[in-house]
mmCIF file of C-alpha atoms in Angstrom:
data_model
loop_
_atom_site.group_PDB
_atom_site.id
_atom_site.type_symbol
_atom_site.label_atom_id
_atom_site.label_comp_id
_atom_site.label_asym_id
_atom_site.label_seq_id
_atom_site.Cartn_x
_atom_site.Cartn_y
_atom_site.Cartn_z
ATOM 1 C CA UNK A 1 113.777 123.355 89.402
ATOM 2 C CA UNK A 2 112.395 125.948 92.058
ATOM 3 C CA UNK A 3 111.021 124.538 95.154
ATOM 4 C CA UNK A 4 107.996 124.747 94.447
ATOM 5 C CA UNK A 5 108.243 123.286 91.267
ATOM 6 C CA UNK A 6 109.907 120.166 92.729
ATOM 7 C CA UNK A 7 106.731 120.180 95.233
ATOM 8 C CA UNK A 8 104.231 119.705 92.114
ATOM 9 C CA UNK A 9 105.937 117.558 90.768
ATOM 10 C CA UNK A 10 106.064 115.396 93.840
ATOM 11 C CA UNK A 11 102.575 115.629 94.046
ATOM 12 C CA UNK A 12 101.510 114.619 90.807
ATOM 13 C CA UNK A 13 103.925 111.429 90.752
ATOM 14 C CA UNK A 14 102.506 110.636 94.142
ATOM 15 C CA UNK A 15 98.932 110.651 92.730
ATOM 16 C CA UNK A 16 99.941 108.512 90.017
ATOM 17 C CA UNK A 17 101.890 106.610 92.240
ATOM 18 C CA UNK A 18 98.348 105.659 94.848
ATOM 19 C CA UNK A 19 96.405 105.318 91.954
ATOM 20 C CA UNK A 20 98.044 103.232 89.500
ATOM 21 C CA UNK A 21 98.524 100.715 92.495
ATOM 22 C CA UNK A 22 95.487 100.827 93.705
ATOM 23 C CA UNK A 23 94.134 100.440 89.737
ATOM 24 C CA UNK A 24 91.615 103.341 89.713
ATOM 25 C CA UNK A 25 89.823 104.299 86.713
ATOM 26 C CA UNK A 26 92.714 106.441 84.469
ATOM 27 C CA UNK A 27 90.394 108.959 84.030
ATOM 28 C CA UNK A 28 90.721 110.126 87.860
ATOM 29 C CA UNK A 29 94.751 110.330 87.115
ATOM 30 C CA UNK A 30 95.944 114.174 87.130
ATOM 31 C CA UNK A 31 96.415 113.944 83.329
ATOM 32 C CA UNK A 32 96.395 117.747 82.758
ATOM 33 C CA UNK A 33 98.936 118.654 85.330
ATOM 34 C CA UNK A 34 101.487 115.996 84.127
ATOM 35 C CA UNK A 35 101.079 117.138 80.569
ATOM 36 C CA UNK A 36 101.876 121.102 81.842
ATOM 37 C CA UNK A 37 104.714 119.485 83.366
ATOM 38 C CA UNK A 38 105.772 117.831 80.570
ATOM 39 C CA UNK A 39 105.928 121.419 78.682
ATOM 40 C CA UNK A 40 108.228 123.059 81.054
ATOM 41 C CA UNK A 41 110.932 119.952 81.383
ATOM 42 C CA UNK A 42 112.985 119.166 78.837
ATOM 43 C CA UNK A 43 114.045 115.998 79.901
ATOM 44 C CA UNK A 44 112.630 112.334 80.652
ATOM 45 C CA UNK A 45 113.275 112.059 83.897
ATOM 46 C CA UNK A 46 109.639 112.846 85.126
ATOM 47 C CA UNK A 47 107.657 110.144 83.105
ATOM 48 C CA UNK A 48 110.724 107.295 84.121
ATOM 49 C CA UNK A 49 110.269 108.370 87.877
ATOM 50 C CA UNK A 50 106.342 107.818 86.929
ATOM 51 C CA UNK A 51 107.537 104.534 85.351
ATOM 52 C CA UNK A 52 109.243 103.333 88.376
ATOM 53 C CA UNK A 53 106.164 104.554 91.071
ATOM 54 C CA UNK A 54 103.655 102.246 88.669
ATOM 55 C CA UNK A 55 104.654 100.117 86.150
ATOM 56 C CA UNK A 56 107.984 99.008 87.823
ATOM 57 C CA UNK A 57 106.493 99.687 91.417
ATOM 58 C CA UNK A 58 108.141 96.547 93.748
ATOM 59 C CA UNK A 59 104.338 96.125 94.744
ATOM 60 C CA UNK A 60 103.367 96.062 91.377
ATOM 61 C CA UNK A 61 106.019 93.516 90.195
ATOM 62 C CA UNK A 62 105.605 91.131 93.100
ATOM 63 C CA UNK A 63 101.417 91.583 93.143
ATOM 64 C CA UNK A 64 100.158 92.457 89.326
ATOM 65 C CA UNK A 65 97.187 94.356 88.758
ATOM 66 C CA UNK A 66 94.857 93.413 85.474
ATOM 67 C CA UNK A 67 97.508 93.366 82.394
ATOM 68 C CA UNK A 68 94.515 95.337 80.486
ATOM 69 C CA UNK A 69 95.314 97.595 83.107
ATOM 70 C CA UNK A 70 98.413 97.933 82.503
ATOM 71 C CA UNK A 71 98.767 98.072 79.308
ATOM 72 C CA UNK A 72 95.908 101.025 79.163
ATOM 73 C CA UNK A 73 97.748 103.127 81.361
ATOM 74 C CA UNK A 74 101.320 102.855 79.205
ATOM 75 C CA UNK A 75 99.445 103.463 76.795
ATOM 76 C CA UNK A 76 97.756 106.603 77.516
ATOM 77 C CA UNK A 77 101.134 107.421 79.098
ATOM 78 C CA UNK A 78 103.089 107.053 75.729
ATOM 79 C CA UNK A 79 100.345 109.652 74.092
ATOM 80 C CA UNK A 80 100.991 112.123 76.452
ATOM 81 C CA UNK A 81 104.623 111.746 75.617
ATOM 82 C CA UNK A 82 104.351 111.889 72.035
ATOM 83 C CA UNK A 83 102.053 114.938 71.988
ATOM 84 C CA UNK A 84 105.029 116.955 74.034
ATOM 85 C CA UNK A 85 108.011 115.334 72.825
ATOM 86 C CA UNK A 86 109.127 114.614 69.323
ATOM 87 C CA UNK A 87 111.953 111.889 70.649
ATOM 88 C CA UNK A 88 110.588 108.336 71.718
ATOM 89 C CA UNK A 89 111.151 107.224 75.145
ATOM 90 C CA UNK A 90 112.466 103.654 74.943
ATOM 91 C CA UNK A 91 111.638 102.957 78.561
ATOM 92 C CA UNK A 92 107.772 103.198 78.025
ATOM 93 C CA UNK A 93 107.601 100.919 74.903
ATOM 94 C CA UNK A 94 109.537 98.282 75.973
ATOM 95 C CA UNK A 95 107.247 98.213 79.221
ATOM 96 C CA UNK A 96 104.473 98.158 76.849
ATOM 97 C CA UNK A 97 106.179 95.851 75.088
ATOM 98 C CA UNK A 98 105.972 92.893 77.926
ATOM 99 C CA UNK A 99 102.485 93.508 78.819
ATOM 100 C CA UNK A 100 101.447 93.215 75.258
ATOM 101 C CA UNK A 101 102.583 89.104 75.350
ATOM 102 C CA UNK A 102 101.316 88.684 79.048
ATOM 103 C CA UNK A 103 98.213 86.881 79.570
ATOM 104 C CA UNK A 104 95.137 88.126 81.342
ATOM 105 C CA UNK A 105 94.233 85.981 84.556
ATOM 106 C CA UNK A 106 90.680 86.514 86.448
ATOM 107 C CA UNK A 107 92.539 87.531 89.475
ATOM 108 C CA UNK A 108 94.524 90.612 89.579
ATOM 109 C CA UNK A 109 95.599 92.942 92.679
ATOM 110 C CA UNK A 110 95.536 96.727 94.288
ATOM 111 C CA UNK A 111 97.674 98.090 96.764
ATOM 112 C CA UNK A 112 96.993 101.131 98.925
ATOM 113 C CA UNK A 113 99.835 102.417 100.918
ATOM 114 C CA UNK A 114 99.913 102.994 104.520
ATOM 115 C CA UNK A 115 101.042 106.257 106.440
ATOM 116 C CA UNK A 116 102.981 103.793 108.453
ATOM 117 C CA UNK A 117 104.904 102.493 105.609
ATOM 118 C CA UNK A 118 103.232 99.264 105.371
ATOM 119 C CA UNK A 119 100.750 98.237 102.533
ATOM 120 C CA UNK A 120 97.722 96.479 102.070
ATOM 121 C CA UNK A 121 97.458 94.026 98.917
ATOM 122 C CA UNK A 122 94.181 92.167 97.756
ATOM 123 C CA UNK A 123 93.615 90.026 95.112
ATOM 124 C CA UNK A 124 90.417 90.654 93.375
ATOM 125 C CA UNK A 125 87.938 89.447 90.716
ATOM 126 C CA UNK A 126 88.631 91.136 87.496
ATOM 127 C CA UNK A 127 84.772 91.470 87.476
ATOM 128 C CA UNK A 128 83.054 94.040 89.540
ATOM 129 C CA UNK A 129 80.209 91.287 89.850
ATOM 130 C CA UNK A 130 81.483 87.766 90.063
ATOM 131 C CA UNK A 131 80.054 84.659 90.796
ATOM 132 C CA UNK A 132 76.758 86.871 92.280
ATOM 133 C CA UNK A 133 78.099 88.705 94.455
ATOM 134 C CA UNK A 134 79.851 92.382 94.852
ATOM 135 C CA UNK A 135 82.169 91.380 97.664
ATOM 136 C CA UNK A 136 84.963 90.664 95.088
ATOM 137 C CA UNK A 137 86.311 94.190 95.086
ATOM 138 C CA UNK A 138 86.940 96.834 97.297
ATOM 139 C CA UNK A 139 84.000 99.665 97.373
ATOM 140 C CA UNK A 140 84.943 103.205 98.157
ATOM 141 C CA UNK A 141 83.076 103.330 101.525
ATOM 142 C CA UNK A 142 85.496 100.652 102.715
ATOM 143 C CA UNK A 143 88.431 102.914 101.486
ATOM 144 C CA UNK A 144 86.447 105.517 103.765
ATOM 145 C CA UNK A 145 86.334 103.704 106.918
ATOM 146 C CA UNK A 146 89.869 102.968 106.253
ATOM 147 C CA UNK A 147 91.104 106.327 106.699
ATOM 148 C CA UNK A 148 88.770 107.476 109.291
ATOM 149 C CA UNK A 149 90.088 103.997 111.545
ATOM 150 C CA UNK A 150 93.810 104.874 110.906
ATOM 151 C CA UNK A 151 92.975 108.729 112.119
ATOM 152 C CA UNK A 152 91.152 107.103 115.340
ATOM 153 C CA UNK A 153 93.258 104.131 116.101
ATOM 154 C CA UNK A 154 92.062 104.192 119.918
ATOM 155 C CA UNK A 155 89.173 103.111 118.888
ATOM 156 C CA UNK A 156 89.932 99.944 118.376
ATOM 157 C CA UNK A 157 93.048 99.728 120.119
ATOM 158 C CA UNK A 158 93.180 96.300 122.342
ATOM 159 C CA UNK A 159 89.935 95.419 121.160
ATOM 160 C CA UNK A 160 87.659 93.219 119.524
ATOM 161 C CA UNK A 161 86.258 93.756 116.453
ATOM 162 C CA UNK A 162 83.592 92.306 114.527
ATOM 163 C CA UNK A 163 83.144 93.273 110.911
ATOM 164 C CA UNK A 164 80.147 92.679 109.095
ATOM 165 C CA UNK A 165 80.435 91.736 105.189
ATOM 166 C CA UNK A 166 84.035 92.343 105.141
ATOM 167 C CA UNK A 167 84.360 91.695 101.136
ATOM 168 C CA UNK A 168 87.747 91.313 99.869
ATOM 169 C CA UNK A 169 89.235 92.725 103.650
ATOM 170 C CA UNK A 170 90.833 96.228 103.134
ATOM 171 C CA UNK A 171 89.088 97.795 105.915
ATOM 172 C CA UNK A 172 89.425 95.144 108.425
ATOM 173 C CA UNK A 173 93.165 94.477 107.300
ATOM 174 C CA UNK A 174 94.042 98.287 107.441
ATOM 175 C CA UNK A 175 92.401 98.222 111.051
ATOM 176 C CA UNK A 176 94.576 95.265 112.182
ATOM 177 C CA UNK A 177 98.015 96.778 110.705
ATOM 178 C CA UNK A 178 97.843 100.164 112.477
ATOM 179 C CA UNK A 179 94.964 100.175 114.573
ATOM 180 C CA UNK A 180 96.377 97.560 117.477
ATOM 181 C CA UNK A 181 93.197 95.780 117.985
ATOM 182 C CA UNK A 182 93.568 92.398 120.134
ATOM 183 C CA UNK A 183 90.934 90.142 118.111
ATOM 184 C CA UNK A 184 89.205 91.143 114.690
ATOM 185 C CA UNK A 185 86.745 88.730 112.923
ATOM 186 C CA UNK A 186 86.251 89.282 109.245
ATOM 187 C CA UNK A 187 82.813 87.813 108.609
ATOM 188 C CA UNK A 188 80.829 87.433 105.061
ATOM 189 C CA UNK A 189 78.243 84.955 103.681
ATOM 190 C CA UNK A 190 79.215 84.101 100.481
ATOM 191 C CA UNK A 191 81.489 81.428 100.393
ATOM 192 C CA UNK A 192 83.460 82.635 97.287
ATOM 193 C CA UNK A 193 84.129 85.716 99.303
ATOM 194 C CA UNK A 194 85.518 84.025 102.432
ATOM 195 C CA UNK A 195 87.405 82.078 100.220
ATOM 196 C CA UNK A 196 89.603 85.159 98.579
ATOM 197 C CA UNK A 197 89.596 86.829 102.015
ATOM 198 C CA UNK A 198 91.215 83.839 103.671
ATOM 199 C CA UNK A 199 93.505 84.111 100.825
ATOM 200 C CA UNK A 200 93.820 88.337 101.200
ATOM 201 C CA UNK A 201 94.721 88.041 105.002
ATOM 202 C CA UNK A 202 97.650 85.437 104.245
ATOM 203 C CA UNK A 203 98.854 87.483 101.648
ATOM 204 C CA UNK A 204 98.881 90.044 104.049
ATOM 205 C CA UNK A 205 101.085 88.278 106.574
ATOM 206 C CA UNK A 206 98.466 88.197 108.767
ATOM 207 C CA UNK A 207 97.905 84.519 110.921
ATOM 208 C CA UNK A 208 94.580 82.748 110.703
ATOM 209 C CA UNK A 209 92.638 81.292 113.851
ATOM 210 C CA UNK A 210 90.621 78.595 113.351
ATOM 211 C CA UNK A 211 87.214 79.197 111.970
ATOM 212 C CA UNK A 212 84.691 80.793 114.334
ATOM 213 C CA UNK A 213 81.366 80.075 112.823
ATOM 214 C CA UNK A 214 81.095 77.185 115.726
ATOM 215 C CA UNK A 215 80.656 79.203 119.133
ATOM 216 C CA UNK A 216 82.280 76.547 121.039
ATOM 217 C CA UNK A 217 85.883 76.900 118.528
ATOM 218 C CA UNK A 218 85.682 81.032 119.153
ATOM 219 C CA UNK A 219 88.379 82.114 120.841
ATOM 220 C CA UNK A 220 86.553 84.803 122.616
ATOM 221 C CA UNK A 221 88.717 87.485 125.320
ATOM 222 C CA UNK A 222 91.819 84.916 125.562
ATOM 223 C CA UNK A 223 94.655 86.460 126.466
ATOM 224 C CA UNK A 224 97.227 86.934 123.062
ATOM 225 C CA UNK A 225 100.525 87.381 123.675
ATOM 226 C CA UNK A 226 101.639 87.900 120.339
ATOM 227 C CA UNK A 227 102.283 91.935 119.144
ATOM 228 C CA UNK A 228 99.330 91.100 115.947
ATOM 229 C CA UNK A 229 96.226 91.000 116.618
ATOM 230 C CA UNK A 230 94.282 87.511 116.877
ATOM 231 C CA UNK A 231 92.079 86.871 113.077
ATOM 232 C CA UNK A 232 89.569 84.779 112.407
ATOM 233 C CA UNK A 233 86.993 84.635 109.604
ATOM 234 C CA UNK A 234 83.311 84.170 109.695
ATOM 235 C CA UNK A 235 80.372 82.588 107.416
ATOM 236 C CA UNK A 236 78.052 84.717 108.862
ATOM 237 C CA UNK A 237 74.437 84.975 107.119
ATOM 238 C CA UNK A 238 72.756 87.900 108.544
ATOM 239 C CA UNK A 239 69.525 86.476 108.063
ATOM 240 C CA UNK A 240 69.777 83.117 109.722
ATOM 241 C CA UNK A 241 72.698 83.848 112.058
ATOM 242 C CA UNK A 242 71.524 83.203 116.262
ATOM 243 C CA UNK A 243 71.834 85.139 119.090
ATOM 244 C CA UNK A 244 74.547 82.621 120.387
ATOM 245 C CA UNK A 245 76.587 82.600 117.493
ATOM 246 C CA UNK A 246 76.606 86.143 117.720
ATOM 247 C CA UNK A 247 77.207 86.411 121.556
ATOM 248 C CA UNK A 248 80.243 83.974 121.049
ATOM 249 C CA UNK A 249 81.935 87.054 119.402
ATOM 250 C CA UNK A 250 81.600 89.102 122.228
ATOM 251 C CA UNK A 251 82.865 92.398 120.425
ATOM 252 C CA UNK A 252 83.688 95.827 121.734
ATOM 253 C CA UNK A 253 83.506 97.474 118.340
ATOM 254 C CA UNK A 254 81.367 96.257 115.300
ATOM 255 C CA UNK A 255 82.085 97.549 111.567
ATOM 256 C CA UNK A 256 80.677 97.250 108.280
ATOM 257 C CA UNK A 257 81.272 99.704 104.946
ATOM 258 C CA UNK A 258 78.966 99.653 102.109
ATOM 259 C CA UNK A 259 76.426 97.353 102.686
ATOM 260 C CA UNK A 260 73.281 99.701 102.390
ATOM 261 C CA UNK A 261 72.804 99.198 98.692
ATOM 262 C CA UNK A 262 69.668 98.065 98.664
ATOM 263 C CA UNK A 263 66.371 97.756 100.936
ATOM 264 C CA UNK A 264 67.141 93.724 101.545
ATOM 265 C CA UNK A 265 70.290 94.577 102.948
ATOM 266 C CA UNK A 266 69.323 97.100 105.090
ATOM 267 C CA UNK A 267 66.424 95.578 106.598
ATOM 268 C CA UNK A 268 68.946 92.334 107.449
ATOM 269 C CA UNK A 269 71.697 94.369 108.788
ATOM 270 C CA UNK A 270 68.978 95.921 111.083
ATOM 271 C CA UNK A 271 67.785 92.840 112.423
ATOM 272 C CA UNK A 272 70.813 91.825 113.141
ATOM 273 C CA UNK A 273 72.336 94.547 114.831
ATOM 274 C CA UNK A 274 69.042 94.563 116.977
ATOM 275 C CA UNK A 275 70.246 90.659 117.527
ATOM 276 C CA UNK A 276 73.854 91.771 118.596
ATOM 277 C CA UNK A 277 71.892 94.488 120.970
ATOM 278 C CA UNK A 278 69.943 92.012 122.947
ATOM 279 C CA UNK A 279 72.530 89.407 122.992
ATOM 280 C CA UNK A 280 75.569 91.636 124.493
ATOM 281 C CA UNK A 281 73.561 92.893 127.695
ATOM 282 C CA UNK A 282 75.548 91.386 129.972
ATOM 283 C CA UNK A 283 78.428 93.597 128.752
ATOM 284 C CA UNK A 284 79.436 96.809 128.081
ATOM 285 C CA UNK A 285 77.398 98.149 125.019
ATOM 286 C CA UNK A 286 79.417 97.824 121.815
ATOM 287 C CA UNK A 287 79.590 100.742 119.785
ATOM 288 C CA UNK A 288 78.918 99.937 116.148
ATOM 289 C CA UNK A 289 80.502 102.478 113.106
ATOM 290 C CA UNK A 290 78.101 101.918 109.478
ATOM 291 C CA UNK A 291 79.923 103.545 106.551
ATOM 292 C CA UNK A 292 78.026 104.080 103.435
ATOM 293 C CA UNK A 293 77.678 105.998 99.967
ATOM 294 C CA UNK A 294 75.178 107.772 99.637
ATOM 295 C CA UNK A 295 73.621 106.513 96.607
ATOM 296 C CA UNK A 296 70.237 106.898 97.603
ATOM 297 C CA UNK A 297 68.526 109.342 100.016
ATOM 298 C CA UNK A 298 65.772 106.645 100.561
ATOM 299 C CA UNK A 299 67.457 104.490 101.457
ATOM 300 C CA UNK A 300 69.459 105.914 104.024
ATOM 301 C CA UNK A 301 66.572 107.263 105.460
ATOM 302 C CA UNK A 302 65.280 103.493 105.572
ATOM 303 C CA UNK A 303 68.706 102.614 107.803
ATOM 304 C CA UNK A 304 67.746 106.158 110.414
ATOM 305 C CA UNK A 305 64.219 105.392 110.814
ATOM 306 C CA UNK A 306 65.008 101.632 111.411
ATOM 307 C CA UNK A 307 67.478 102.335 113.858
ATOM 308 C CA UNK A 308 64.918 104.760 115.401
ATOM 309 C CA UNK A 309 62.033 102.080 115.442
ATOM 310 C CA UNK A 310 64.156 99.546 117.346
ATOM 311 C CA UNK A 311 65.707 101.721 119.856
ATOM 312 C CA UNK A 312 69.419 102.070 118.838
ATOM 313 C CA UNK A 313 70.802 105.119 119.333
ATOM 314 C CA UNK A 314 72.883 106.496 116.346
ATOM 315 C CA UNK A 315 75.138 109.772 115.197
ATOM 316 C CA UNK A 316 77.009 110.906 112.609
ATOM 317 C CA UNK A 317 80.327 110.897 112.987
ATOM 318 C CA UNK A 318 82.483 114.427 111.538
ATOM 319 C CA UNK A 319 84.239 113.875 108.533
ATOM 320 C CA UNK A 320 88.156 112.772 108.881
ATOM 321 C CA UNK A 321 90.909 115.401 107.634
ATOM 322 C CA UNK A 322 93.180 113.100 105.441
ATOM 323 C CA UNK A 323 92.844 111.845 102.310
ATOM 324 C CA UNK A 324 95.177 108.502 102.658
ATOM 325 C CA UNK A 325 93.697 106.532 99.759
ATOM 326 C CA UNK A 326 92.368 107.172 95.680
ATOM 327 C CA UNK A 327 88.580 107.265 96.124
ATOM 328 C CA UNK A 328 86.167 109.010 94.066
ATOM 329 C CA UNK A 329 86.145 112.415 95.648
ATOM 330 C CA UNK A 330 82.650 113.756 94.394
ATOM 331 C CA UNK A 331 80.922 111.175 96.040
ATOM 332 C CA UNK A 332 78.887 111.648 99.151
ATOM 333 C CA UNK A 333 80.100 108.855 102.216
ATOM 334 C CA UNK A 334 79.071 109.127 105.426
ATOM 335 C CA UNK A 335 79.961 107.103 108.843
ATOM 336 C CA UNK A 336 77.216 106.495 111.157
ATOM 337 C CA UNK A 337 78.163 105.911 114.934
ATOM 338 C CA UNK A 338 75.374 103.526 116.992
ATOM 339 C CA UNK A 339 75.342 102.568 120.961
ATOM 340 C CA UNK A 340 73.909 98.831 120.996
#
């Protein structure tokens, strides 16, 4: 193949590749291009290199994703064989073949790769809602804030970071695996949610303080001698949470990614920002980074003019150049940068 040919078809196995792991919908795969490429090769060898990046992916293997999944994908993946090829390609239906007898469990995982090398795994609810709550899964805004952290590591480098309704973790773990910061608290409310994020940072290799919803147990600006960063989780109910609880944190930097999905929401994660405000006076003021989809102009404009009415200072912050992880790219996400 020319160069440039061998550059396409890098591309497309690398989108497959992201994707698969990181179980997007397989109507956002690049279906088209793989099927020109199946027109102009002759040979296998592109759909078994696409076998190995997904199906047979060590990741994949070691940390499942939803064997409905799976077998949807192969699936689709055979048809685009057969309408190209007239000979069968053992490889796919004997994959197909195992997933057909596996058993679906209500957990299953993604994977998003890191530029460093390094990957982040969560286990997640099969469901998008489960057990009444949508902090189960991983929303694209948190994908977002993700990339935008890893392309402006210094700020959070040696830091501590508080993250508000971190869900199933990808943000905050991304943060903590390239990002250097000394202390990062994963908070949330519901208690099936701190449960599988407990669970997400272990699989992550990650170490576990003790928990910090009692002030007296936080660990605060200790000195950590260790190359990771300190991690704790939070039950942290915006809505009855106090102003020393939230001063016990102390943090520099304070995240959250999709939580304005409703006027509730934003209307608590005001108040409580205006808490963290008051409460961290005695310090420098923290700055505070709020990334969203923009689902509804309304309320967006409810988070502005709320910020506005209690005096907290806020900008938007330019959007980030790469494109590290498979998000929806129609949608419009935003980051919003506050001074408490």
């Amino acid at each position: 193949m020319a160069p440039e040919e061998i550059a396409e078809a890098e591309s497309v196995l690398q989108s497959f590749e992201r994707r698969f792991l990181a179980a997007r919908t397989l109507r956002s795969f690049p279906w088209q291009s793989l099927e020109e490429k199946l027109r102009d090769s002759s040979g296998p060898e592109l759909l078994l290199n696409i076998l190995q990046k997904t199906v047979k992916h060590p990741l994949c293997v070691k940390h499942p994703p939803s064997v409905k999944y799976v077998r949807c994908f192969l699936s689709e993946l055979i048809r685009k064989h057969e309408a190209v090829h007239m000979e069968p390609l053992d490889e796919l239906y004997e994959a197909l073949a195992e997933v057909l007898m596996a058993e679906e469990p209500t957990q299953c995982h993604r994977s998003y790769l890191l530029p460093s090398g390094d990957s982040v795994t969560l286990s997640e609810s099969t469901a998008i809602v489960s057990h009444g709550t949508t902090g189960l899964v991983t929303w694209d805004a948190a994908l977002y804030l993700a990339e935008w952290a890893i392309e402006n590591p210094a700020a959070f480098a040696h830091r501590t970071v508080l993250e508000l309704g971190s869900g199933a973790g990808l943000t905050g773990l991304a943060i903590c695996k390239t990002c250097c910061p000394s202390t990062y608290v994963f908070s949330d409310c519901h208690s099936c949610v701190l449960e599988q994020l407990r669970g997400n940072i272990l699989l992550n290799g990650l170490s576990l303080e003790p928990d910090t919803t009692d002030p007296e147990r936080h660990p605060g600006h200790n000195a950590h001698d260790t190359e990771s960063p300190r991690v704790t989780v939070a039950q942290l109910d915006w809505d009855v949470v106090t102003a020393p609880e939230l001063a016990a944190f102390r943090p520099d930097v304070i995240i959250a990614a999709d939580v304005l999905y409703c006027p509730e929401t934003v209307m608590s994660l005001v108040r409580v920002l205006q808490r963290l405000s008051a409460c961290l006076k005695d310090q420098q003021a923290p700055e505070a980074y709020i990334a969203f989809t923009v689902r509804s102009p309304e309320t967006c404009w409810l988070f502005t003019n709320e910020l506005g009415q209690t005096g907290i200072p806020w900008e938007a912050v330019p959007h980030h150049n790469q494109k590290l992880f498979p998000y929806e790219e129609h949608l419009d996400m935003a980051i919003l940068k506050l001074i408490l």
